[in-house]
Short mmCIF file of C-alpha atoms in Angstrom, two decimals:
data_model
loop_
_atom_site.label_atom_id
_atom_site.label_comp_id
_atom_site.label_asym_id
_atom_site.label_seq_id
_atom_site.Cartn_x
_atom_site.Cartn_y
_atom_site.Cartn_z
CA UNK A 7 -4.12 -3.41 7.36
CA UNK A 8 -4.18 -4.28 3.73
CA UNK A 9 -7.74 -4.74 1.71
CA UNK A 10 -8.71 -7.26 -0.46
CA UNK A 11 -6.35 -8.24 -3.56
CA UNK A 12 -7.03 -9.50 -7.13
CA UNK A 13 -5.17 -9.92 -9.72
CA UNK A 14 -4.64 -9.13 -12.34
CA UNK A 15 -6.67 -6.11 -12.60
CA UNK A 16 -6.88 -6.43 -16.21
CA UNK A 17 -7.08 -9.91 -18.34
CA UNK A 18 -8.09 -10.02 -22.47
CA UNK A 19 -8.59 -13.55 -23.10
CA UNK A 20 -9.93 -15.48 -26.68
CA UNK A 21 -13.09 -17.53 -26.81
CA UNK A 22 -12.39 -20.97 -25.37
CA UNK A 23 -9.66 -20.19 -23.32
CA UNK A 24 -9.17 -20.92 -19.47
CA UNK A 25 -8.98 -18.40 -17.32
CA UNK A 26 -7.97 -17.88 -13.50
CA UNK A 27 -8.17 -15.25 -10.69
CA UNK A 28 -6.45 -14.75 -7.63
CA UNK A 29 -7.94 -13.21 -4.59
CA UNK A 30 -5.95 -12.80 -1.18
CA UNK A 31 -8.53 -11.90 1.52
CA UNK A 32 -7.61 -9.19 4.52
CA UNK A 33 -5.42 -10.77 7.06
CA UNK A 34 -7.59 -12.79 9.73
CA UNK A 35 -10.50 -13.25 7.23
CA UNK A 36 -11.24 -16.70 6.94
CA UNK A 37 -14.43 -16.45 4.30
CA UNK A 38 -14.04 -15.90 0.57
CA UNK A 39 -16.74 -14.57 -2.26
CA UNK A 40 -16.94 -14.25 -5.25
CA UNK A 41 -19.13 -11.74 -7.45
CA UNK A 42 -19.90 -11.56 -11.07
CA UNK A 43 -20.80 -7.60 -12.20
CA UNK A 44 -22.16 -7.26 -15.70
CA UNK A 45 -24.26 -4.39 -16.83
CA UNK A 46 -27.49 -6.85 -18.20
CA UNK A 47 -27.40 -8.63 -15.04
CA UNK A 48 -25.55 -6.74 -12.50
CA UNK A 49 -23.99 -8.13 -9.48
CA UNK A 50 -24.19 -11.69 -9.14
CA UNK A 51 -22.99 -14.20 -6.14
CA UNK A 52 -20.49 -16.97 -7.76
CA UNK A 53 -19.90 -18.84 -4.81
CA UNK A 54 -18.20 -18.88 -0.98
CA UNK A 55 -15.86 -20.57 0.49
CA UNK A 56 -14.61 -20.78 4.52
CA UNK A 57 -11.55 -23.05 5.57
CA UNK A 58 -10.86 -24.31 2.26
CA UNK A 59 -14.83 -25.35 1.88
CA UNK A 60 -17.32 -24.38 -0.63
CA UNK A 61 -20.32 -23.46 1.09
CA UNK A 62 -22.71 -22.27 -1.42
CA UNK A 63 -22.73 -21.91 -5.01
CA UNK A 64 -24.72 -19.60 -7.25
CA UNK A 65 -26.60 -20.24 -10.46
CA UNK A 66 -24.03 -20.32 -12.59
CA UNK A 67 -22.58 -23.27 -14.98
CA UNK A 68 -20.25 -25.80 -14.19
CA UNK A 69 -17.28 -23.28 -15.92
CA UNK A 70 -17.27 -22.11 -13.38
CA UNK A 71 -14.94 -23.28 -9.84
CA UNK A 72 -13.11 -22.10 -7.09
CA UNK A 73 -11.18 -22.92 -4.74
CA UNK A 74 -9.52 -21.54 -1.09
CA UNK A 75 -6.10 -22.53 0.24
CA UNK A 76 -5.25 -23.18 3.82
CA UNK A 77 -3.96 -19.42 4.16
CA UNK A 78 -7.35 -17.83 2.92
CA UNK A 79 -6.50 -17.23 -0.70
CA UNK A 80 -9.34 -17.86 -3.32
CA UNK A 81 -8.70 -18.53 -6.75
CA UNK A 82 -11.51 -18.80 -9.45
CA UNK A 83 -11.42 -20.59 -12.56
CA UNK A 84 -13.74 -20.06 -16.11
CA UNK A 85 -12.94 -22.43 -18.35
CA UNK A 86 -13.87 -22.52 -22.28
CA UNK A 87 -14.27 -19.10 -22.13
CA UNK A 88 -17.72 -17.37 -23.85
CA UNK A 89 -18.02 -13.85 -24.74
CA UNK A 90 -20.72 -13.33 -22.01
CA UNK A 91 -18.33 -14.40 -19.81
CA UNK A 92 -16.85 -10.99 -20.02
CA UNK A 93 -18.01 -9.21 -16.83
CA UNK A 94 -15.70 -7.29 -13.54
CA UNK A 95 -15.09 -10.29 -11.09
CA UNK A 96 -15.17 -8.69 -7.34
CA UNK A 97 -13.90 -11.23 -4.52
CA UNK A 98 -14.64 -10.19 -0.93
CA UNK A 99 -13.56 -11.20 2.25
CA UNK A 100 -15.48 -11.50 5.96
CA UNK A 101 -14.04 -12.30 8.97
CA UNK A 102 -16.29 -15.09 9.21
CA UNK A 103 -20.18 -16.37 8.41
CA UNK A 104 -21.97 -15.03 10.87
CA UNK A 105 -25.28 -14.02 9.75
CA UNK A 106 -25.19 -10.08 9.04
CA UNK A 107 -21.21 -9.96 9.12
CA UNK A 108 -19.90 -7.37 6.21
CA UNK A 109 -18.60 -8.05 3.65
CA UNK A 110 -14.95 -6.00 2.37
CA UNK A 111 -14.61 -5.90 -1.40
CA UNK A 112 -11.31 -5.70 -3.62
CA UNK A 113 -10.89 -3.98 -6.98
CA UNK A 114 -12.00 -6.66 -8.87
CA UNK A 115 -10.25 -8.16 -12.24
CA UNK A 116 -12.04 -6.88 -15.54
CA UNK A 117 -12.44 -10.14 -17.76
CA UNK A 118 -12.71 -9.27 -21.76
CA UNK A 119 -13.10 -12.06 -23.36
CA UNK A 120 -12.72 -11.78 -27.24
CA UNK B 29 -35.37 -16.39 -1.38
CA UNK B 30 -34.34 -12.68 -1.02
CA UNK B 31 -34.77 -9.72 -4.10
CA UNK B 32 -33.92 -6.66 -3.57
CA UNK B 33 -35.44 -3.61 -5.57
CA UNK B 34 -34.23 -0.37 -6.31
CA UNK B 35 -35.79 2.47 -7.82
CA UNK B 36 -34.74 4.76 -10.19
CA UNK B 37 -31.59 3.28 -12.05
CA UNK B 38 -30.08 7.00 -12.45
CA UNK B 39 -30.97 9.87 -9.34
CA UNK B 40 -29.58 13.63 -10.61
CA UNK B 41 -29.89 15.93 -7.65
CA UNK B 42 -27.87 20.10 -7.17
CA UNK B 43 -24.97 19.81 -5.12
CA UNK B 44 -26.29 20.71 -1.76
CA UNK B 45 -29.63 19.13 -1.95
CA UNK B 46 -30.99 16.13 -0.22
CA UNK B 47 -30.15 12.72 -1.38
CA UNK B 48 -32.75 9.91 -1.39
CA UNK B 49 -31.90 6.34 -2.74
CA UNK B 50 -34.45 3.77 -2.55
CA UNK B 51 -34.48 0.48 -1.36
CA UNK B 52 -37.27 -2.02 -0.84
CA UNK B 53 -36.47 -5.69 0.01
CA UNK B 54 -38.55 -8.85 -0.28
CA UNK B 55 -38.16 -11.57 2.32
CA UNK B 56 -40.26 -13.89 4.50
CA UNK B 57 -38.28 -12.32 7.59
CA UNK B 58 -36.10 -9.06 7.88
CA UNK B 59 -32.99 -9.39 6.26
CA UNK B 60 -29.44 -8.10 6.90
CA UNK B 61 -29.36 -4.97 4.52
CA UNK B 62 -26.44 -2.79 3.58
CA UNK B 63 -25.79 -0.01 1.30
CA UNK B 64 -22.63 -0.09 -0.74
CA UNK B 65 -21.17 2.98 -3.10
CA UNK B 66 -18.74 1.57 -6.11
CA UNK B 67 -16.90 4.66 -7.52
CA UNK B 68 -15.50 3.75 -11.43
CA UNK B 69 -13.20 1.11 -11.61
CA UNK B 70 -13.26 0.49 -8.33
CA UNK B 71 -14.75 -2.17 -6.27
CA UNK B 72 -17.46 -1.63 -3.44
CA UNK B 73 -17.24 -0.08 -0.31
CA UNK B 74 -19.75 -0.31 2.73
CA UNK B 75 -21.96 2.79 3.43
CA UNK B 76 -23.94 1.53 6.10
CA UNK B 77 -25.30 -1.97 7.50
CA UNK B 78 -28.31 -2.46 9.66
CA UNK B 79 -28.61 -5.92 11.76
CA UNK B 80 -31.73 -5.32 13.72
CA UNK B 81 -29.80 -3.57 16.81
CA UNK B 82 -31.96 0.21 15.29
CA UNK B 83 -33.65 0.99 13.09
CA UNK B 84 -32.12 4.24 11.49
CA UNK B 85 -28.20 3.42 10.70
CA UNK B 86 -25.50 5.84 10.18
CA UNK B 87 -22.99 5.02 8.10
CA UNK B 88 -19.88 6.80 6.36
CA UNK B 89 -19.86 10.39 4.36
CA UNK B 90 -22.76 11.32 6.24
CA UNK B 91 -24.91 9.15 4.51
CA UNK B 92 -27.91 7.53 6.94
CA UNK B 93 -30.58 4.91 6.31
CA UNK B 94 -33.99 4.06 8.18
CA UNK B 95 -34.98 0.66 8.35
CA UNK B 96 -38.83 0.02 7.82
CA UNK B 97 -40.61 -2.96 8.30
CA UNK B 98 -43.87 -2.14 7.36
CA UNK B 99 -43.04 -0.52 4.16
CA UNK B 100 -40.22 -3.55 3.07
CA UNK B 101 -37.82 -0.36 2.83
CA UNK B 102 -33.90 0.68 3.55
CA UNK B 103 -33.74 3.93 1.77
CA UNK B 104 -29.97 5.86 1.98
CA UNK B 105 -30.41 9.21 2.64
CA UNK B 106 -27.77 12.03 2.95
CA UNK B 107 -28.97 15.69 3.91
CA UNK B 108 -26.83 17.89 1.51
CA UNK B 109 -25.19 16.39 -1.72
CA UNK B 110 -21.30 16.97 -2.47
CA UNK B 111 -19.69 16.47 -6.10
CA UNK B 112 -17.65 13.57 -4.70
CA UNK B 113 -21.02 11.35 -3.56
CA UNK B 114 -21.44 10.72 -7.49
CA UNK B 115 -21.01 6.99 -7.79
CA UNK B 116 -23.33 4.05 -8.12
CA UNK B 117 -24.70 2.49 -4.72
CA UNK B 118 -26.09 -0.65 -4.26
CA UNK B 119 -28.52 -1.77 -2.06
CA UNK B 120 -28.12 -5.83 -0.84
CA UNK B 121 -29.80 -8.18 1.18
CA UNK B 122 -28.07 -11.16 3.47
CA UNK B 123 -30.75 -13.81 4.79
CA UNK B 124 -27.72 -14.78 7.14
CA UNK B 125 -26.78 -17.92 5.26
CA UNK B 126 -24.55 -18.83 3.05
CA UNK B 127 -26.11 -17.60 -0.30
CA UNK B 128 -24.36 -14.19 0.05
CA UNK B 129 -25.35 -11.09 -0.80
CA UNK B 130 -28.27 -10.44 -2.73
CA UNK B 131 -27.88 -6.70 -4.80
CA UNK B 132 -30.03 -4.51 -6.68
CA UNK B 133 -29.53 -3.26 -9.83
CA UNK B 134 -27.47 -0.43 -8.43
CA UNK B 135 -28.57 3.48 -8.35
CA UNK B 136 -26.50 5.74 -10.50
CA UNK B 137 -26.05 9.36 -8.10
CA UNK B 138 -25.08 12.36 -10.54
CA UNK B 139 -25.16 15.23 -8.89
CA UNK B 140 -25.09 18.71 -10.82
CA UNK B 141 -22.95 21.85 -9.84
#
């Protein structure tokens, strides 16, 4: 069965630029997250999504958005990019919301935002 | 609101000698709690989970953790160290909503020949 997969892997992006990441969840998973991991603050929840519904959002601005598609797959968008914006985006996908259900991580996509 | 804590931000033990990773988690009720490893450019992997069904969880790599209510604690433990456990692992919390996963800072492992 194949894991979690983001792309890119990589992105270099200018201050003020848009940016957006693709996530494609393992087969059967129905629930998206999204994680931001910087060294200051270290990981941080972005927000979730299940059947094409947000379900929670973190503290983070309103740059920040997401969205799922009827077949699972997440994309996240930054927009007006900020050098502290510059951080290892990890999506992960779950099966579904039960309480205490785990959580399966990809790669993640380094952002470096210039 | 759940916070996890986890002390010690780097851990240097001999190959061959006992891990211990600490863990302590702050919530009105027990939380879900799970230990995840993230080797370098990689994302994170699951060690171990514990849901209330026992209190001491095995998990992957021979890695093991003992839940403890009275102490607010989850700490990873593995008996004898190998060069491949260095990594950072995480310790997070899930209050079984939809806030997701709440992670400490991480714990650096070296571990020295």
């Amino acid at each position: 069965k194949a894991g979690v997969t983001q792309t890119p892997r990589y992105l270099i992006k200018t201050r003020g630029q848009q940016v957006t990441l693709s996530c494609s969840p393992i087969s059967g998973h129905r629930s998206v997250s999204w994680y931001q991991q910087t060294p200051g603050q270290g990981l941080q929840f972005l927000f979730e999504y299940f059947s094409e519904t947000q379900r929670n959002k973190g503290n983070f601005p309103g740059r920040f958005s997401g969205r799922q598609f009827s077949n699972s797959r997440s994309e996240m968008n930054v927009s007006t990019l900020e050098l502290g914006d510059s951080a290892l985006y990890l999506c992960a996908s779950s099966p579904e919301v039960a309480a205490g259900t785990e959580a399966f991580f990809g790669q993640g996509t380094r952002l470096t935002v210039v | 609101a759940q916070s996890v804590t986890q002390l010690g931000s780097h851990v240097s033990v001999s190959e061959g000698a006992l891990v211990l990773l600490r863990c302590n988690y702050s919530s009105s009720v027990p939380p879900y709690l799970f230990w995840y490893v993230q080797y370098p450019n990689q994302g994170l992997q699951l060690l171990l989970k514990y849901t209330s069904a026992a209190t001491l969880v095995k998990g992957i790599n021979g890695f093991e953790a003992e839940f403890k209510k009275s102490e607010t604690s989850f700490h990873l433990t593995k008996p004898s160290a190998h060069m491949s456990d260095a990594a950072e692992y995480f310790c997070a919390a899930s209050g079984g909503g939809a806030d997701g996963l709440t992670f400490g800072k991480g714990t650096h492992l070296i571990i020295q020949p």
